[in-house]
XYZ file of C-alpha atoms in Angstrom:
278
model
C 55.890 21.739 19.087
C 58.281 24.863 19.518
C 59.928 25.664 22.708
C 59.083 29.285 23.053
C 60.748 28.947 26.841
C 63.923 29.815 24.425
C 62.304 32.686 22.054
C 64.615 35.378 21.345
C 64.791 38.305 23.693
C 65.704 41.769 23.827
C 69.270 41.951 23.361
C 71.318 43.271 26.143
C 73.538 45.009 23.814
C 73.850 48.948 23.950
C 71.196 50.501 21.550
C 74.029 52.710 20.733
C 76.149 50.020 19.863
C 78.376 51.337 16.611
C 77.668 47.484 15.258
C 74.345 48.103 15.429
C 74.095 51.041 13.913
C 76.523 50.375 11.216
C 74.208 47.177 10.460
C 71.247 49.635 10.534
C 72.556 52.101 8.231
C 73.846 49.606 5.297
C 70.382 47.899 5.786
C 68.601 51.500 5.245
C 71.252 52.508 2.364
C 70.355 49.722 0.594
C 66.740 50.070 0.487
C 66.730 54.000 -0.585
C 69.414 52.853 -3.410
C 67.482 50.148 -4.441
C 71.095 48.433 -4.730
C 71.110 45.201 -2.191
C 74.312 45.442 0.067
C 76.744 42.562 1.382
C 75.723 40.855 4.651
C 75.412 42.349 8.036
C 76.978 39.311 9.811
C 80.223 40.906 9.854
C 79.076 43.352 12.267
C 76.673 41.592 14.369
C 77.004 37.693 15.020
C 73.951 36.550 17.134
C 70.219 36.441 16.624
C 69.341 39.176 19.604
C 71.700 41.757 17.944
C 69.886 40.877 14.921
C 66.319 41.662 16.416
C 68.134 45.052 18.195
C 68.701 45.744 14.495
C 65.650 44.558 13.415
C 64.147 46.514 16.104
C 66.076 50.291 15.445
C 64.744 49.924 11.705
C 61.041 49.772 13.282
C 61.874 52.663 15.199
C 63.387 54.693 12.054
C 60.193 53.757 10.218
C 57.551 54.491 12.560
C 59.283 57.725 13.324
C 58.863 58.193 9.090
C 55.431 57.746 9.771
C 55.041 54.370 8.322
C 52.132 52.268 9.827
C 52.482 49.140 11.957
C 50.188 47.001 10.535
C 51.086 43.233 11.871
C 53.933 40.451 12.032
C 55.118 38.172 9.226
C 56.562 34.674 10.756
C 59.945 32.943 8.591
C 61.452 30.137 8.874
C 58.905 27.476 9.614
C 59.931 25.028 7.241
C 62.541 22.268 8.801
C 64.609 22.476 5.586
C 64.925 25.693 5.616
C 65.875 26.193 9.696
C 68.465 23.222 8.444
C 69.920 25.134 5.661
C 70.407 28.297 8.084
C 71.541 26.472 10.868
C 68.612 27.502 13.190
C 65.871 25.568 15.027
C 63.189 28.288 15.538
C 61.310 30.335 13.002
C 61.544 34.247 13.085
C 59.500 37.329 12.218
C 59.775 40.897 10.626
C 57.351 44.021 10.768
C 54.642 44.133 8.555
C 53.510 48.259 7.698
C 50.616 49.390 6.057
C 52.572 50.361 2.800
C 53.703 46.725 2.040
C 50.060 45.556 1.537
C 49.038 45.079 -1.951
C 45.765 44.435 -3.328
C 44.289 41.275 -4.564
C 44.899 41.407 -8.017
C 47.024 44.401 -7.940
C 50.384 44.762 -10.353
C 53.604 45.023 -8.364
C 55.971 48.118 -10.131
C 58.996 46.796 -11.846
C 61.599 47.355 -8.992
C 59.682 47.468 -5.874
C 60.962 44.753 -4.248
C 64.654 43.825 -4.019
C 65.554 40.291 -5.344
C 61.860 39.057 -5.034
C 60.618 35.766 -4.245
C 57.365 33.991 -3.914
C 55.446 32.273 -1.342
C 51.813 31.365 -0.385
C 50.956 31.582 3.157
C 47.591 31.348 5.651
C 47.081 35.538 6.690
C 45.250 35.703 10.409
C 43.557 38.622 11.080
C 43.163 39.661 14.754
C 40.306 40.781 17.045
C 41.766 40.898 20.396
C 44.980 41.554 21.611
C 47.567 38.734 22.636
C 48.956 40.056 25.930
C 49.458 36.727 28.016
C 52.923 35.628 29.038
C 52.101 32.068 26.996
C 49.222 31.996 25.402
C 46.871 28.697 24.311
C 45.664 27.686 21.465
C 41.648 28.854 22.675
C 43.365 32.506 23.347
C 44.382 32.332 19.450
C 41.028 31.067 18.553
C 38.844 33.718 20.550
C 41.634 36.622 19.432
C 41.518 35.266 15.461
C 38.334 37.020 13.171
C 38.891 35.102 9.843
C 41.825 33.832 8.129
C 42.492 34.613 4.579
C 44.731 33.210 1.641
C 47.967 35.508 1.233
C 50.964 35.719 -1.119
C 53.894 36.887 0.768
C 56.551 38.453 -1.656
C 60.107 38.544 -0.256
C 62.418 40.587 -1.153
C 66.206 41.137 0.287
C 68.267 44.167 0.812
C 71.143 41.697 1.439
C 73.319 40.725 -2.407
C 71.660 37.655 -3.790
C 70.152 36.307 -0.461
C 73.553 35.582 0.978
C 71.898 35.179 4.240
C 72.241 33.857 7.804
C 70.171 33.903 10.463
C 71.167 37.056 11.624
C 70.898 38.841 8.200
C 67.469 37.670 7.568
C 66.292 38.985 11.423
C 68.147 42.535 10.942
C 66.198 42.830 7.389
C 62.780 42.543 8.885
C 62.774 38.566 7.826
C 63.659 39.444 4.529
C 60.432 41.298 4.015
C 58.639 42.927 1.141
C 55.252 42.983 -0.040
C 52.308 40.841 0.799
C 49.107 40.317 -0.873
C 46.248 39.408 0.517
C 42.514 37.645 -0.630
C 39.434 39.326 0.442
C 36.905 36.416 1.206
C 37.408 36.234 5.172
C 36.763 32.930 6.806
C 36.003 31.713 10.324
C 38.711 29.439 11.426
C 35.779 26.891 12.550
C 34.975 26.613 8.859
C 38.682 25.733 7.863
C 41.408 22.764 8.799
C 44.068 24.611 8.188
C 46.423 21.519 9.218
C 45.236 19.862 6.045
C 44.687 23.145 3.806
C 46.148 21.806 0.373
C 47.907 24.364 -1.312
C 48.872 25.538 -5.364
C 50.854 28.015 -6.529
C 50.744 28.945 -10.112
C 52.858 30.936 -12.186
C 51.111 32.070 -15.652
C 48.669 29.198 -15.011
C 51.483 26.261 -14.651
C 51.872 24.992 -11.644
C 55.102 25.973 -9.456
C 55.012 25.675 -5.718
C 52.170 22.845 -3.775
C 52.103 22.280 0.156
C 49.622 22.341 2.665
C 48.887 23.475 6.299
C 50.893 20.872 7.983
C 54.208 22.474 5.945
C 54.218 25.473 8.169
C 55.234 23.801 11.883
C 52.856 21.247 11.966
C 50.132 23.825 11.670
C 50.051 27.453 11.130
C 48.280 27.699 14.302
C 51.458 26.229 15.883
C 53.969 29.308 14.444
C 51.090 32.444 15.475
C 51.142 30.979 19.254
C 55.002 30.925 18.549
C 55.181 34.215 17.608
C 52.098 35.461 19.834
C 54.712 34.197 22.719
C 57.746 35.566 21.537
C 56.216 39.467 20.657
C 55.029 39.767 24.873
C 58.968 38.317 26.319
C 59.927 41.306 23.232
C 57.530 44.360 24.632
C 55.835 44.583 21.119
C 52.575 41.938 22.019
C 49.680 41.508 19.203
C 47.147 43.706 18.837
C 43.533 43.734 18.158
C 43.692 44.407 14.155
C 47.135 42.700 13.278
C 47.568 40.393 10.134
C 49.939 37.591 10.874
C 51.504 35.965 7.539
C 51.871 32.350 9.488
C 54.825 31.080 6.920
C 55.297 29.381 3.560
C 53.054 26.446 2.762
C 55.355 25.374 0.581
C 58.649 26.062 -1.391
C 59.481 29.891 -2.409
C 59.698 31.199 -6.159
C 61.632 33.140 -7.775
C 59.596 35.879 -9.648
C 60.077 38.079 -12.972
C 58.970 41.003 -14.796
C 55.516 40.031 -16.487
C 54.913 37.363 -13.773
C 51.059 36.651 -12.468
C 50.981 34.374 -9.890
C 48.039 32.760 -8.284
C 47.483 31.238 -5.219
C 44.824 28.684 -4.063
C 44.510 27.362 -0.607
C 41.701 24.746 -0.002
C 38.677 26.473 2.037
C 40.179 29.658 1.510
C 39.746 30.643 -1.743
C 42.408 32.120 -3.833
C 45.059 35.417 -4.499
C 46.600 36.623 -6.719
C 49.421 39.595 -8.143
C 50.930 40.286 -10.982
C 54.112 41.936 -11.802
C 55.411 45.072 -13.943
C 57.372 44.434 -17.170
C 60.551 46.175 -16.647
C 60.154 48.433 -19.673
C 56.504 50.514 -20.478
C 55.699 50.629 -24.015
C 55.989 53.669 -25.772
């Protein structure tokens, strides 16, 4: 079970800091260029700077006029917290723009260094205001859950990544797709949830519920926790991507994948060739 007694606050750095908005403006450089940038851990070298970062880049957007439209949750497999050096997940800003439909074909381009993974989507009825919350507040505030693909992309040069990279890039966000057949969480173990991802029909990613903290359950109180210590709680209406079921993908140009979670149904996106026949 996660300690959220030690979830990542506000930083009490200077919103004016010149690291943070040095990390800010390569991070925003490199997403209008469409050219990935080097990593932001040279200016910034703990995980609340990150979120400060993390958290100016909402700002920028919202003031763009981009649309909150919910929270994706990283870093919920062990192997991967390992590999970073971390033992918590973390989370980025989803906005209304990044959702794609189900069955939809992703432009050649769109997302930055993309990568693959198949997730359990919660979809909210009731805010999540309480201080900690328990697993009947997630239950009464969840409508349905639905099979997702998250696509991942990374403004940061060939995921060279730490910790605080990944936080200051919104979790390494990009797209996300999700299915359309909503389901009660009474009618689904999402512990046991098998999943497949396939790739042109062969099989390249399996997992299951238990892959993503135990439960995804487990990683939405996390993060239901964390968003009320940070002053942006859950809202009635938010989609939470809970994290990976299982390992993430690589994608190409010309890529369908397709996603099937048990008692969920499935998903799936394709991708643009790079080049449009004349």
């Amino acid at each position: 079970m996660i300690d959220t007694s030690t979830a990542p606050t506000h930083s009490n750095l200077p919103r004016t800091a010149p690291a943070v908005d040095a990390a800010a403006a390569r991070l925003l450089e490199a997403h209008a260029s469409g050219t990935p940038c080097a990593p932001v851990r040279d200016l910034i070298d703990d995980i609340d700077t990150a979120y400060t970062v993390q958290d100016r880049l909402t700002e920028h957007w919202l003031t763009q006029g981009r649309r909150l439209t919910g929270r994706k949750i990283g870093l919920t497999s062990p192997a991967v917290q390992r590999q970073l050096g971390v033992d918590t997940p973390d989370f980025g800003m989803l906005y209304a723009d990044m959702a794609v439909p189900d069955g939809a074909e992703i432009p050649a381009g769109a997302v930055q260094e993309a990568r693959a993974e198949a997730e359990v989507a919660l979809v909210l009825d009731a805010d999540l205001t309480h201080e900690r919350h328990t697993i009947a507040d997630l239950l009464r505030a969840t409508a349905f859950a639905l099979p997702a693909v998250e696509v991942c992309g990374s403004r940061i040069r060939d995921w060279d990544i730490t910790i605080t990279d990944t936080v200051a890039d919104n979790a390494s966000s990009g797209l996300y797709v999700l299915g359309t057949r909503p389901v009660p969480l009474r009618d689904v173990d999402l512990r046991l949830a098998g999943m497949v991802l396939q790739r042109q029909g062969e099989q390249v990613s399996t997992g299951a519920g238990s892959a993503c903290l135990g439960h995804p359950l487990t990683a939405a109180l996390w993060l239901a926790d964390t968003l009320v210590r940070m002053g942006r709680p859950l809202r009635a209406g938010d989609t939470v991507l809970t994290g990976a079921l299982g390992p993430m993908v690589p994608v190409a140009p010309g890529d369908v994948l397709q996603a099937r979670i048990d008692g969920l149904g499935d998903v799936r996106v394709a991708f643009a060739s790079d080049t449009e026949e004349a």
